[in-house]
Tab-separated table of C-alpha atoms and ligand atoms in Angstrom:
chain	number	residue	atom	x	y	z
A	12	MET	CA	-17.232	-17.034	-31.241
A	13	GLU	CA	-20.220	-19.149	-32.137
A	14	ARG	CA	-22.703	-20.863	-29.933
A	15	GLY	CA	-21.900	-24.408	-28.894
A	16	GLU	CA	-18.173	-24.163	-29.629
A	17	LEU	CA	-16.903	-23.172	-26.206
A	18	LYS	CA	-13.248	-24.154	-25.782
A	19	PRO	CA	-12.317	-21.930	-22.873
A	20	MET	CA	-8.622	-22.727	-22.901
A	21	ASP	CA	-7.753	-23.469	-26.512
A	22	ALA	CA	-4.015	-22.762	-26.755
A	23	GLU	CA	-4.138	-21.161	-30.207
A	24	GLN	CA	-7.007	-18.883	-29.299
A	25	LEU	CA	-5.176	-17.911	-26.123
A	26	ARG	CA	-2.174	-16.979	-28.250
A	27	GLU	CA	-4.269	-14.861	-30.592
A	28	TYR	CA	-6.362	-13.140	-27.925
A	29	GLY	CA	-3.388	-12.762	-25.612
A	30	HIS	CA	-1.363	-10.966	-28.262
A	31	ARG	CA	-4.274	-8.695	-29.030
A	32	MET	CA	-4.806	-7.882	-25.368
A	33	VAL	CA	-1.117	-7.087	-24.904
A	34	ASP	CA	-1.345	-4.798	-27.951
A	35	PHE	CA	-4.409	-3.155	-26.449
A	36	ILE	CA	-2.624	-2.560	-23.138
A	37	ALA	CA	0.569	-1.336	-24.834
A	38	ASP	CA	-1.502	1.157	-26.837
A	39	TYR	CA	-3.158	2.240	-23.603
A	40	TYR	CA	0.204	3.046	-22.056
A	41	LYS	CA	1.305	4.840	-25.213
A	42	THR	CA	-1.692	7.170	-25.071
A	43	ILE	CA	-2.211	7.304	-21.310
A	44	GLU	CA	-1.525	11.045	-21.121
A	45	ASP	CA	-4.485	11.757	-23.429
A	46	PHE	CA	-7.023	10.736	-20.754
A	47	PRO	CA	-8.174	12.899	-17.838
A	48	VAL	CA	-6.093	11.504	-14.946
A	49	LEU	CA	-9.016	11.629	-12.520
A	50	SER	CA	-12.085	10.143	-14.163
A	51	GLN	CA	-14.644	12.893	-14.749
A	52	VAL	CA	-17.762	10.673	-14.944
A	53	GLN	CA	-20.797	11.052	-12.683
A	54	PRO	CA	-22.016	8.319	-10.290
A	55	GLY	CA	-24.141	5.724	-12.105
A	56	TYR	CA	-22.743	6.670	-15.529
A	57	LEU	CA	-22.101	3.069	-16.583
A	58	ARG	CA	-25.586	1.657	-16.052
A	59	LYS	CA	-26.850	4.006	-18.746
A	60	LEU	CA	-24.317	2.644	-21.216
A	61	LEU	CA	-24.478	-1.128	-20.712
A	62	PRO	CA	-27.317	-3.598	-21.315
A	63	SER	CA	-29.343	-4.626	-18.281
A	64	SER	CA	-28.564	-8.351	-18.591
A	65	ALA	CA	-25.741	-10.614	-19.752
A	66	PRO	CA	-25.701	-11.767	-23.392
A	67	VAL	CA	-27.181	-15.153	-24.302
A	68	ASP	CA	-25.038	-15.493	-27.414
A	69	PRO	CA	-21.278	-14.943	-27.396
A	70	GLU	CA	-19.834	-11.647	-28.544
A	71	SER	CA	-16.453	-11.017	-30.160
A	72	LEU	CA	-13.314	-9.743	-28.453
A	73	ASP	CA	-13.470	-6.806	-30.874
A	74	GLN	CA	-16.888	-5.810	-29.569
A	75	VAL	CA	-15.751	-6.074	-25.984
A	76	LEU	CA	-12.546	-4.083	-26.547
A	77	LYS	CA	-14.545	-1.401	-28.317
A	78	ASP	CA	-16.753	-1.142	-25.226
A	79	VAL	CA	-13.679	-0.938	-23.034
A	80	GLN	CA	-12.450	1.978	-25.106
A	81	THR	CA	-15.724	3.883	-25.246
A	82	ASN	CA	-17.443	2.979	-21.958
A	83	ILE	CA	-14.918	1.678	-19.455
A	84	LEU	CA	-11.838	3.858	-19.949
A	85	PRO	CA	-13.771	7.107	-19.364
A	86	GLY	CA	-14.630	5.708	-15.922
A	87	VAL	CA	-11.029	4.800	-15.121
A	88	THR	CA	-8.765	6.969	-12.984
A	89	HIS	CA	-5.328	6.505	-14.461
A	90	TRP	CA	-3.105	5.501	-11.577
A	91	GLN	CA	-0.263	4.749	-13.983
A	92	SER	CA	-0.387	8.154	-15.655
A	93	PRO	CA	2.838	10.153	-15.228
A	94	ASN	CA	0.539	12.984	-14.102
A	95	TYR	CA	-0.853	10.978	-11.189
A	96	PHE	CA	0.324	12.456	-7.868
A	97	ALA	CA	-2.543	11.485	-5.527
A	98	TYR	CA	-2.614	9.279	-2.381
A	99	TYR	CA	0.400	7.013	-2.768
A	100	PRO	CA	1.477	5.364	-6.008
A	101	SER	CA	0.387	1.893	-7.058
A	102	ASN	CA	3.160	0.898	-9.431
A	103	SER	CA	2.891	-1.323	-12.413
A	104	SER	CA	5.863	-2.430	-14.472
A	105	ILE	CA	6.595	-4.783	-17.296
A	106	ALA	CA	8.203	-7.228	-14.874
A	107	GLY	CA	5.225	-7.013	-12.529
A	108	PHE	CA	2.895	-7.459	-15.459
A	109	MET	CA	4.803	-10.532	-16.685
A	110	GLY	CA	4.531	-12.050	-13.214
A	111	GLU	CA	0.839	-11.202	-13.033
A	112	MET	CA	0.281	-12.817	-16.430
A	113	LEU	CA	2.133	-15.955	-15.485
A	114	SER	CA	0.261	-16.163	-12.204
A	115	ALA	CA	-3.041	-15.808	-14.062
A	116	GLY	CA	-1.847	-18.335	-16.622
A	117	LEU	CA	-0.986	-21.041	-14.111
A	118	ASN	CA	-3.956	-20.059	-11.949
A	119	ILE	CA	-3.079	-22.323	-9.043
A	120	VAL	CA	-4.585	-21.993	-5.578
A	121	GLY	CA	-1.658	-22.380	-3.201
A	122	PHE	CA	-3.158	-22.677	0.251
A	123	SER	CA	-1.015	-25.649	1.315
A	124	TRP	CA	2.477	-26.600	0.187
A	125	ILE	CA	1.128	-29.656	-1.607
A	126	THR	CA	-1.266	-27.629	-3.763
A	127	SER	CA	1.804	-26.220	-5.603
A	128	PRO	CA	5.119	-26.644	-3.806
A	129	ALA	CA	6.784	-23.994	-5.984
A	130	ALA	CA	4.263	-21.338	-4.926
A	131	THR	CA	5.039	-21.762	-1.226
A	132	GLU	CA	8.767	-22.219	-1.668
A	133	LEU	CA	9.235	-19.311	-4.085
A	134	GLU	CA	7.321	-17.039	-1.704
A	135	MET	CA	9.596	-17.996	1.171
A	136	ILE	CA	12.726	-17.465	-0.918
A	137	VAL	CA	11.664	-14.174	-2.469
A	138	LEU	CA	10.649	-12.718	0.894
A	139	ASP	CA	14.013	-13.799	2.304
A	140	TRP	CA	15.654	-11.939	-0.593
A	141	LEU	CA	13.615	-8.811	0.070
A	142	SER	CA	14.272	-9.064	3.798
A	143	LYS	CA	18.003	-9.074	3.061
A	144	LEU	CA	17.690	-6.076	0.730
A	145	LEU	CA	15.984	-4.210	3.574
A	146	LYS	CA	18.582	-5.472	6.052
A	147	LEU	CA	15.845	-6.721	8.351
A	148	PRO	CA	16.994	-8.721	11.363
A	149	ASP	CA	17.807	-12.374	10.644
A	150	GLU	CA	14.913	-13.489	12.865
A	151	PHE	CA	12.570	-12.468	10.048
A	152	LEU	CA	14.139	-15.015	7.674
A	153	SER	CA	12.322	-18.256	6.965
A	154	THR	CA	15.442	-20.214	7.880
A	155	GLY	CA	14.776	-19.597	11.606
A	156	GLN	CA	11.551	-19.377	13.627
A	157	GLY	CA	10.141	-16.526	11.552
A	158	GLY	CA	9.520	-15.809	7.898
A	159	GLY	CA	7.735	-13.718	5.318
A	160	VAL	CA	4.344	-14.061	3.691
A	161	ILE	CA	2.594	-12.129	0.934
A	162	GLN	CA	-0.697	-10.663	2.072
A	163	GLY	CA	-3.123	-8.871	-0.211
A	164	THR	CA	-2.825	-5.562	1.613
A	165	ALA	CA	-1.276	-3.830	4.606
A	166	SER	CA	-4.719	-3.977	6.185
A	167	GLU	CA	-4.687	-7.771	6.157
A	168	ALA	CA	-1.110	-7.733	7.435
A	169	VAL	CA	-1.938	-5.698	10.535
A	170	LEU	CA	-5.090	-7.743	11.112
A	171	VAL	CA	-3.330	-11.109	11.120
A	172	VAL	CA	-0.564	-9.971	13.465
A	173	LEU	CA	-3.097	-8.331	15.768
A	174	LEU	CA	-5.001	-11.626	15.928
A	175	ALA	CA	-1.793	-13.553	16.588
A	176	ALA	CA	-0.840	-11.174	19.389
A	177	ARG	CA	-4.351	-11.215	20.861
A	178	ASP	CA	-4.500	-14.991	21.004
A	179	LYS	CA	-0.997	-15.251	22.422
A	180	PHE	CA	-2.061	-12.964	25.276
A	181	LEU	CA	-5.438	-14.576	25.815
A	182	HIS	CA	-3.753	-17.950	25.964
A	183	ARG	CA	-1.631	-16.629	28.815
A	184	VAL	CA	-4.156	-14.549	30.781
A	185	GLY	CA	-7.399	-16.353	29.985
A	186	LYS	CA	-10.111	-15.896	27.363
A	187	ASN	CA	-12.208	-13.657	29.615
A	188	ALA	CA	-9.612	-10.918	29.478
A	189	LEU	CA	-10.507	-9.733	25.954
A	190	ASN	CA	-12.144	-6.617	27.378
A	191	LYS	CA	-8.854	-5.713	29.086
A	192	LEU	CA	-6.537	-5.845	26.053
A	193	VAL	CA	-5.210	-2.445	24.956
A	194	VAL	CA	-3.768	-1.369	21.589
A	195	TYR	CA	-1.436	1.634	21.140
A	196	ALA	CA	-0.588	3.742	18.121
A	197	SER	CA	-0.484	7.392	17.132
A	198	ASP	CA	-3.552	9.115	15.739
A	199	GLN	CA	-1.665	9.294	12.425
A	200	THR	CA	-1.773	5.506	12.082
A	201	HIS	CA	-3.618	4.142	9.064
A	202	SER	CA	-7.305	3.414	9.668
A	203	ALA	CA	-6.500	-0.225	8.836
A	204	LEU	CA	-5.437	-0.635	12.485
A	205	GLN	CA	-8.815	0.561	13.715
A	206	LYS	CA	-10.524	-1.869	11.369
A	207	ALA	CA	-8.290	-4.685	12.612
A	208	CYS	CA	-9.285	-3.834	16.200
A	209	GLN	CA	-12.959	-3.918	15.248
A	210	ILE	CA	-12.617	-7.289	13.567
A	211	GLY	CA	-10.409	-8.620	16.347
A	212	GLY	CA	-12.972	-7.782	19.017
A	213	ILE	CA	-10.728	-5.276	20.792
A	214	TYR	CA	-12.947	-3.007	22.850
A	215	PRO	CA	-13.181	0.430	21.189
A	216	GLU	CA	-12.466	2.124	24.510
A	217	ASN	CA	-9.189	0.181	24.661
A	218	CYS	CA	-7.759	1.557	21.421
A	219	ARG	CA	-5.294	4.297	22.324
A	220	MET	CA	-4.736	6.469	19.278
A	221	LEU	CA	-2.308	8.848	20.942
A	222	LYS	CA	-2.195	12.377	19.683
A	223	ALA	CA	0.800	13.294	17.531
A	224	ASP	CA	1.238	16.915	16.479
A	225	ALA	CA	3.531	19.367	14.738
A	226	SER	CA	5.964	19.419	17.694
A	227	THR	CA	7.158	15.910	16.736
A	228	ASN	CA	6.376	16.247	13.014
A	229	TYR	CA	3.422	13.956	13.698
A	230	ALA	CA	5.482	11.105	15.134
A	231	LEU	CA	4.352	9.142	18.192
A	232	SER	CA	6.060	10.405	21.343
A	233	PRO	CA	7.703	7.688	23.468
A	234	ASP	CA	6.809	9.655	26.603
A	235	ALA	CA	3.144	9.733	25.655
A	236	LEU	CA	3.277	5.979	25.097
A	237	THR	CA	4.946	5.263	28.443
A	238	GLU	CA	2.421	7.416	30.231
A	239	ALA	CA	-0.543	5.744	28.542
A	240	ILE	CA	0.775	2.271	29.311
A	241	SER	CA	1.353	3.034	33.021
A	242	HIS	CA	-2.061	4.603	33.290
A	243	ASP	CA	-3.703	1.527	31.744
A	244	ILE	CA	-1.744	-0.919	33.906
A	245	SER	CA	-2.732	0.948	37.044
A	246	ASN	CA	-6.356	0.625	35.921
A	247	GLY	CA	-6.043	-3.146	35.657
A	248	LEU	CA	-5.898	-3.214	31.854
A	249	ILE	CA	-3.490	-5.311	29.765
A	250	PRO	CA	-1.352	-3.490	27.166
A	251	PHE	CA	-0.672	-5.971	24.368
A	252	PHE	CA	-0.088	-4.383	20.967
A	253	LEU	CA	1.862	-1.415	19.616
A	254	CYS	CA	1.687	-0.351	15.985
A	255	ALA	CA	4.338	2.104	14.804
A	256	THR	CA	4.431	3.624	11.338
A	257	VAL	CA	7.401	4.534	9.188
A	258	GLY	CA	5.975	6.928	6.622
A	259	THR	CA	2.417	7.730	7.688
A	260	THR	CA	-0.227	7.967	5.005
A	261	SER	CA	-1.027	11.601	5.724
A	262	SER	CA	2.440	13.112	5.823
A	263	THR	CA	5.189	10.390	5.907
A	264	ALA	CA	5.775	10.898	9.632
A	265	ILE	CA	8.235	8.439	11.159
A	266	ASP	CA	7.635	6.970	14.577
A	267	PRO	CA	10.906	6.476	16.531
A	268	LEU	CA	11.178	2.698	16.304
A	269	LEU	CA	14.136	2.220	18.599
A	270	LEU	CA	12.647	4.043	21.601
A	271	LEU	CA	9.138	2.734	21.019
A	272	GLY	CA	10.455	-0.788	20.540
A	273	ARG	CA	12.248	-0.705	23.876
A	274	ILE	CA	9.072	0.389	25.642
A	275	ALA	CA	7.167	-2.385	23.890
A	276	LYS	CA	9.768	-4.915	24.970
A	277	GLU	CA	9.850	-3.750	28.606
A	278	ASN	CA	6.089	-4.131	28.759
A	279	GLY	CA	5.862	-7.366	26.779
A	280	LEU	CA	3.822	-5.850	23.923
A	281	TRP	CA	3.694	-7.213	20.376
A	282	PHE	CA	5.428	-4.549	18.260
A	283	HIS	CA	4.245	-4.169	14.655
A	284	VAL	CA	5.882	-1.784	12.186
A	285	ASP	CA	3.800	-0.510	9.274
A	286	ALA	CA	6.076	0.742	6.502
A	287	ALA	CA	3.530	0.144	3.750
A	288	TYR	CA	4.693	3.092	1.661
A	289	ALA	CA	8.168	4.053	2.890
A	290	GLY	CA	9.499	0.517	3.257
A	291	SER	CA	10.461	0.476	-0.420
A	292	ALA	CA	12.849	3.396	0.071
A	293	CYS	CA	14.698	1.472	2.768
A	294	ILE	CA	16.456	-0.703	0.178
A	295	CYS	CA	18.678	2.389	-0.319
A	296	PRO	CA	21.468	2.599	2.277
A	297	GLU	CA	20.826	6.325	2.766
A	298	TYR	CA	17.162	5.717	3.748
A	299	ARG	CA	17.646	2.479	5.694
A	300	PRO	CA	18.244	4.442	8.952
A	301	TYR	CA	14.541	5.349	8.930
A	302	ILE	CA	13.775	1.792	10.024
A	303	ASN	CA	16.591	1.565	12.568
A	304	GLY	CA	14.998	-0.108	15.559
A	305	VAL	CA	13.092	-2.620	13.425
A	306	GLU	CA	15.303	-5.107	15.246
A	307	GLU	CA	12.900	-4.665	18.191
A	308	ALA	CA	9.808	-5.431	16.100
A	309	ASP	CA	7.794	-8.643	16.148
A	310	SER	CA	6.413	-7.957	12.678
A	311	PHE	CA	7.186	-5.668	9.754
A	312	ASN	CA	5.131	-4.853	6.684
A	313	MET	CA	5.758	-3.084	3.389
A	314	ASN	CA	3.618	-2.888	0.266
A	315	ALA	CA	5.589	-3.986	-2.782
A	316	HIS	CA	2.506	-2.909	-4.728
A	317	LYS	CA	2.936	0.727	-3.812
A	318	TRP	CA	6.366	1.968	-4.787
A	319	PHE	CA	8.236	-1.190	-5.769
A	320	LEU	CA	7.086	-1.836	-9.324
A	321	THR	CA	5.059	-4.914	-8.345
A	322	ASN	CA	1.534	-4.798	-9.733
A	323	PHE	CA	-1.247	-4.768	-7.134
A	324	ASP	CA	-1.629	-6.794	-4.945
A	325	CYS	CA	1.533	-7.727	-3.083
A	326	SER	CA	1.994	-6.753	0.572
A	327	ALA	CA	5.059	-8.273	2.226
A	328	LEU	CA	4.733	-9.175	5.908
A	329	TRP	CA	7.506	-10.641	8.068
A	330	VAL	CA	7.173	-12.097	11.549
A	331	LYS	CA	9.786	-13.330	13.989
A	332	ASP	CA	7.568	-16.049	15.414
A	333	ARG	CA	5.571	-17.750	12.672
A	334	ASN	CA	4.143	-20.085	15.266
A	335	ALA	CA	2.135	-17.230	16.766
A	336	LEU	CA	0.350	-16.726	13.438
A	337	VAL	CA	-0.254	-20.435	12.980
A	338	GLN	CA	-1.571	-20.835	16.543
A	339	SER	CA	-4.136	-18.160	15.865
A	340	LEU	CA	-5.134	-18.883	12.268
A	341	SER	CA	-4.678	-22.575	11.535
A	342	THR	CA	-7.438	-25.065	10.865
A	343	ASN	CA	-6.998	-28.679	9.920
A	344	PRO	CA	-10.079	-30.098	8.194
A	345	GLU	CA	-10.017	-33.694	6.998
A	346	PHE	CA	-10.280	-32.768	3.307
A	347	LEU	CA	-7.010	-30.838	3.444
A	348	LYS	CA	-4.954	-33.422	5.339
A	349	ASN	CA	-1.750	-34.566	3.640
A	350	LYS	CA	1.512	-36.154	4.646
A	351	ALA	CA	3.762	-33.118	4.157
A	352	SER	CA	1.527	-30.971	6.370
A	353	GLN	CA	0.862	-33.636	8.999
A	354	THR	CA	4.571	-34.263	9.491
A	355	ASN	CA	5.320	-30.537	9.835
A	356	MET	CA	7.821	-30.592	7.023
A	357	VAL	CA	6.394	-27.619	5.181
A	358	VAL	CA	4.880	-24.170	5.481
A	359	ASP	CA	1.155	-24.032	4.721
A	360	TYR	CA	0.441	-20.374	4.068
A	361	LYS	CA	-3.290	-20.856	4.655
A	362	ASP	CA	-2.371	-20.693	8.353
A	363	TRP	CA	-0.754	-17.248	7.997
A	364	GLN	CA	-3.715	-15.397	6.493
A	365	ILE	CA	-7.492	-14.874	6.619
A	366	PRO	CA	-8.673	-16.695	3.460
A	367	LEU	CA	-7.897	-20.238	2.480
A	368	GLY	CA	-7.228	-19.669	-1.229
A	369	ARG	CA	-4.236	-17.672	-2.368
A	370	ARG	CA	-2.686	-16.673	-5.692
A	371	PHE	CA	0.879	-17.292	-6.866
A	372	ARG	CA	1.839	-13.695	-6.147
A	373	SER	CA	5.527	-14.261	-5.469
A	374	LEU	CA	6.045	-14.627	-9.241
A	375	LYS	CA	5.508	-10.878	-9.573
A	376	LEU	CA	8.026	-9.910	-6.946
A	377	TRP	CA	10.508	-12.472	-8.244
A	378	MET	CA	10.225	-11.063	-11.771
A	379	VAL	CA	10.694	-7.508	-10.477
A	380	LEU	CA	13.761	-8.406	-8.449
A	381	ARG	CA	15.309	-10.451	-11.262
A	382	LEU	CA	14.465	-8.343	-14.310
A	383	TYR	CA	15.469	-5.051	-12.640
A	384	GLY	CA	18.067	-5.920	-9.996
A	385	SER	CA	18.453	-4.090	-6.698
A	386	GLN	CA	20.668	-1.307	-8.044
A	387	ASN	CA	18.079	-0.175	-10.588
A	388	LEU	CA	15.374	-0.418	-7.957
A	389	GLN	CA	17.393	1.846	-5.652
A	390	ASP	CA	17.888	4.357	-8.469
A	391	TYR	CA	14.192	4.194	-9.247
A	392	ILE	CA	13.333	5.219	-5.668
A	393	ARG	CA	16.003	7.932	-5.706
A	394	SER	CA	14.692	9.412	-8.939
A	395	HIS	CA	11.244	9.911	-7.400
A	396	ILE	CA	12.668	11.372	-4.228
A	397	ASN	CA	14.728	13.807	-6.323
A	398	LEU	CA	11.633	14.831	-8.283
A	399	ALA	CA	9.770	15.447	-5.012
A	400	LYS	CA	12.712	17.528	-3.774
A	401	HIS	CA	12.526	19.494	-6.989
A	402	PHE	CA	8.785	20.091	-6.478
A	403	GLU	CA	9.410	21.134	-2.880
A	404	GLY	CA	11.896	23.714	-4.177
A	405	LEU	CA	9.351	25.080	-6.641
A	406	VAL	CA	6.728	25.462	-3.895
A	407	ALA	CA	9.211	27.190	-1.616
A	408	GLN	CA	9.925	29.801	-4.316
A	409	ASP	CA	6.314	30.975	-4.490
A	410	PRO	CA	5.499	33.225	-1.503
A	411	ARG	CA	1.779	32.403	-1.779
A	412	PHE	CA	2.489	28.785	-0.748
A	413	GLU	CA	4.149	26.943	2.109
A	414	VAL	CA	5.596	23.456	2.538
A	415	VAL	CA	3.811	22.225	5.670
A	416	THR	CA	5.850	19.253	6.931
A	417	PRO	CA	9.425	18.252	6.127
A	418	ARG	CA	9.631	16.214	2.933
A	419	LEU	CA	11.268	12.891	3.782
A	420	PHE	CA	10.464	10.614	0.859
A	421	ALA	CA	8.596	11.475	-2.341
A	422	LEU	CA	5.556	13.193	-0.797
A	423	VAL	CA	5.290	16.967	-0.498
A	424	CYS	CA	2.614	18.365	1.850
A	425	PHE	CA	1.898	21.990	0.990
A	426	ARG	CA	-0.824	24.596	0.960
A	427	LEU	CA	-1.791	27.988	-0.302
A	428	VAL	CA	-1.469	30.578	2.506
A	429	PRO	CA	-2.428	33.997	1.262
A	430	PHE	CA	-4.112	35.152	4.471
A	431	GLN	CA	-1.890	33.905	7.276
A	432	SER	CA	-4.328	34.511	10.092
A	433	ASP	CA	-7.570	33.081	8.737
A	434	LEU	CA	-7.534	29.268	9.044
A	435	ASP	CA	-11.088	28.732	7.784
A	436	LEU	CA	-10.551	30.827	4.696
A	437	ALA	CA	-7.236	29.091	3.969
A	438	ASN	CA	-8.908	25.686	4.315
A	439	LYS	CA	-11.714	26.681	2.006
A	440	LEU	CA	-9.279	28.047	-0.566
A	441	ASN	CA	-7.122	24.929	-0.556
A	442	HIS	CA	-10.167	22.733	-0.912
A	443	GLU	CA	-11.264	24.819	-3.889
A	444	LEU	CA	-7.788	24.728	-5.356
A	445	LEU	CA	-7.747	20.917	-5.125
A	446	ASP	CA	-11.093	20.661	-6.925
A	447	ALA	CA	-10.069	23.179	-9.574
A	448	VAL	CA	-6.786	21.402	-10.277
A	449	ASN	CA	-8.288	17.919	-10.421
A	450	SER	CA	-11.235	18.917	-12.571
A	451	THR	CA	-8.855	20.017	-15.330
A	452	GLY	CA	-8.103	16.311	-15.754
A	453	LYS	CA	-4.457	17.205	-16.382
A	454	ILE	CA	-3.120	16.004	-13.024
A	455	PHE	CA	-4.526	14.299	-9.941
A	456	ILE	CA	-3.483	15.273	-6.406
A	457	SER	CA	-5.172	14.500	-3.071
A	458	HIS	CA	-5.388	16.089	0.357
A	459	THR	CA	-5.166	15.475	4.084
A	460	ALA	CA	-5.702	17.397	7.313
A	461	LEU	CA	-3.012	18.103	9.901
A	462	SER	CA	-3.821	20.031	13.096
A	463	GLY	CA	-7.001	21.355	11.512
A	464	LYS	CA	-5.235	22.559	8.373
A	465	TYR	CA	-6.455	21.410	4.965
A	466	ILE	CA	-3.328	20.295	3.146
A	467	LEU	CA	-2.534	19.325	-0.414
A	468	ARG	CA	-0.478	16.192	-1.030
A	469	PHE	CA	1.790	15.827	-4.046
A	470	ALA	CA	3.157	12.265	-4.147
A	471	VAL	CA	5.637	11.472	-6.899
A	472	GLY	CA	5.830	7.764	-7.642
A	473	ALA	CA	4.201	6.745	-10.915
A	474	PRO	CA	6.656	4.739	-13.019
A	475	MET	CA	6.590	7.076	-16.032
A	476	THR	CA	6.793	10.429	-14.205
A	477	GLU	CA	9.634	12.696	-15.362
A	478	GLU	CA	10.776	16.174	-14.407
A	479	ARG	CA	8.704	17.768	-17.170
A	480	HIS	CA	5.535	16.294	-15.659
A	481	VAL	CA	6.393	17.756	-12.268
A	482	ASN	CA	7.137	21.171	-13.802
A	483	GLU	CA	3.892	21.151	-15.766
A	484	ALA	CA	1.952	20.087	-12.671
A	485	TRP	CA	3.374	22.967	-10.654
A	486	LYS	CA	2.580	25.453	-13.420
A	487	LEU	CA	-0.992	24.179	-13.449
A	488	ILE	CA	-1.340	24.467	-9.654
A	489	GLN	CA	0.094	28.003	-9.730
A	490	GLY	CA	-2.236	28.980	-12.557
A	491	GLN	CA	-5.327	27.671	-10.795
A	492	ALA	CA	-4.220	29.404	-7.578
A	493	SER	CA	-3.948	32.711	-9.452
A	494	LEU	CA	-7.432	32.294	-10.902
A	495	LEU	CA	-8.839	31.569	-7.440
A	496	LEU	CA	-7.091	34.507	-5.794
A	497	ASP	CA	-8.142	36.839	-8.624
A	498	SER	CA	-11.774	35.811	-8.204
A	499	LEU	CA	-11.514	36.594	-4.484
A	500	SER	CA	-10.230	40.104	-5.009
A	501	THR	CA	-12.844	41.128	-7.550
B	615	PLP	C1	-1.316	2.520	2.070
B	615	PLP	C2	-1.104	2.305	3.495
B	615	PLP	C3	-1.814	1.336	4.203
B	615	PLP	C4	-2.965	0.554	3.621
B	615	PLP	O1	-2.584	-0.193	2.548
B	615	PLP	P1	-3.496	-1.376	1.992
B	615	PLP	O2	-2.458	-2.273	1.416
B	615	PLP	O3	-4.363	-0.761	0.953
B	615	PLP	O4	-4.255	-1.974	3.085
B	615	PLP	C5	-1.487	1.128	5.519
B	615	PLP	N1	-0.526	1.835	6.124
B	615	PLP	C6	0.169	2.787	5.482
B	615	PLP	C7	1.237	3.556	6.201
B	615	PLP	C8	-0.107	3.059	4.145
B	615	PLP	O5	0.575	4.031	3.518
């Protein structure tokens, strides 16, 4: 491009550049297995490669794409690689990509209904669809007092419901009671809850992260919860919020929703269910029982951007009482006033979230649901769970390894256990095995700790992963384990 000719949205140039970018991305996917899955660069690598200030004169798309290829891609960890088995997946798909493109193309900011009626209304409809696929209770539908909203992340989801619950309680018991409000969850709960408590002004000493251990497969014990609540009440504190998890981030532990929900109800607590990862699986009838008891919940969250083919970000949150969110988060400045909002005829999603501005994210989920259909989506989930089962079987056949917790979804928690009695040595070995495996660049796995044990996590869930990738990954892990054990014995 030449100086002085800036036409930032010329339709013909968009067509040309857009086609070239799609070609670039398609080529990336075609060759994705050629890159090291986990980026092998050192901290600060990029500063050495790029100029220290922005260009004065325009550069060409060719020049920029060349830089992407030579300087950026080496610093990318390839989450979409079929050899990516770390953390949890973050799916992309053609449908998700189409939705993302359209959303970027329209580039609306849909904070109030009037700023793009379709953005608000499509979001309501699509979340009703997804709610029905998950067989969530009707109270979560937008046709009653509740409804769904797309948040950026599960972290924002738990924060907004915590704030809604906090303000509902403070409204009842008085603003001075903030130091008495108590939150309950297991110690396996995602750290997002702790962050929400910090932001929400909940006193750190009032956050009960109750210990969950191997005896319950790391699920929160209803008895422990009851005991903690009675203890707090007798000390003059006010229990107000319970967060249960279906599919914990460490090991896919499942808190018993039905029993926990009853305790929450008896004590008047807000009951939030975090199913950020495992929620996707619950569109399959055979996995839906894992969220039995969600009927008791005040709010439910699942990340469509994890394991549901919807490009990041898209975190679906449902509440039974949308008014609680609005009471806590609404503002009504003069410059945003409009007839539809003033007459309460519409949903203004700005009152259900932290920021004002919001993207047209429902397009992505809508595209995924329409272009794939629920039956394919169910089979997609099943295929990953079957691959994880297959991997679990491979681990179980090698006497040097053990599967640590029961595999429920598509995550296998396992470790190398050559010297049964020595925990420290086993931890050190597994840490070394993780580093050795990941530094080959051929696969990427991550780790966690359970009851002091260092554990390897193998999460199947990338859209292009097939059985051969799982077999190759296991061969690689076995090979690196042999090298490590050999070096110990010499
Ligand atoms: C991934 C995950 C989260 C956090 O997700 P974000 O969307 O990145 O905030 C929270 N809870 C569980 C159970 C998760 O697996």
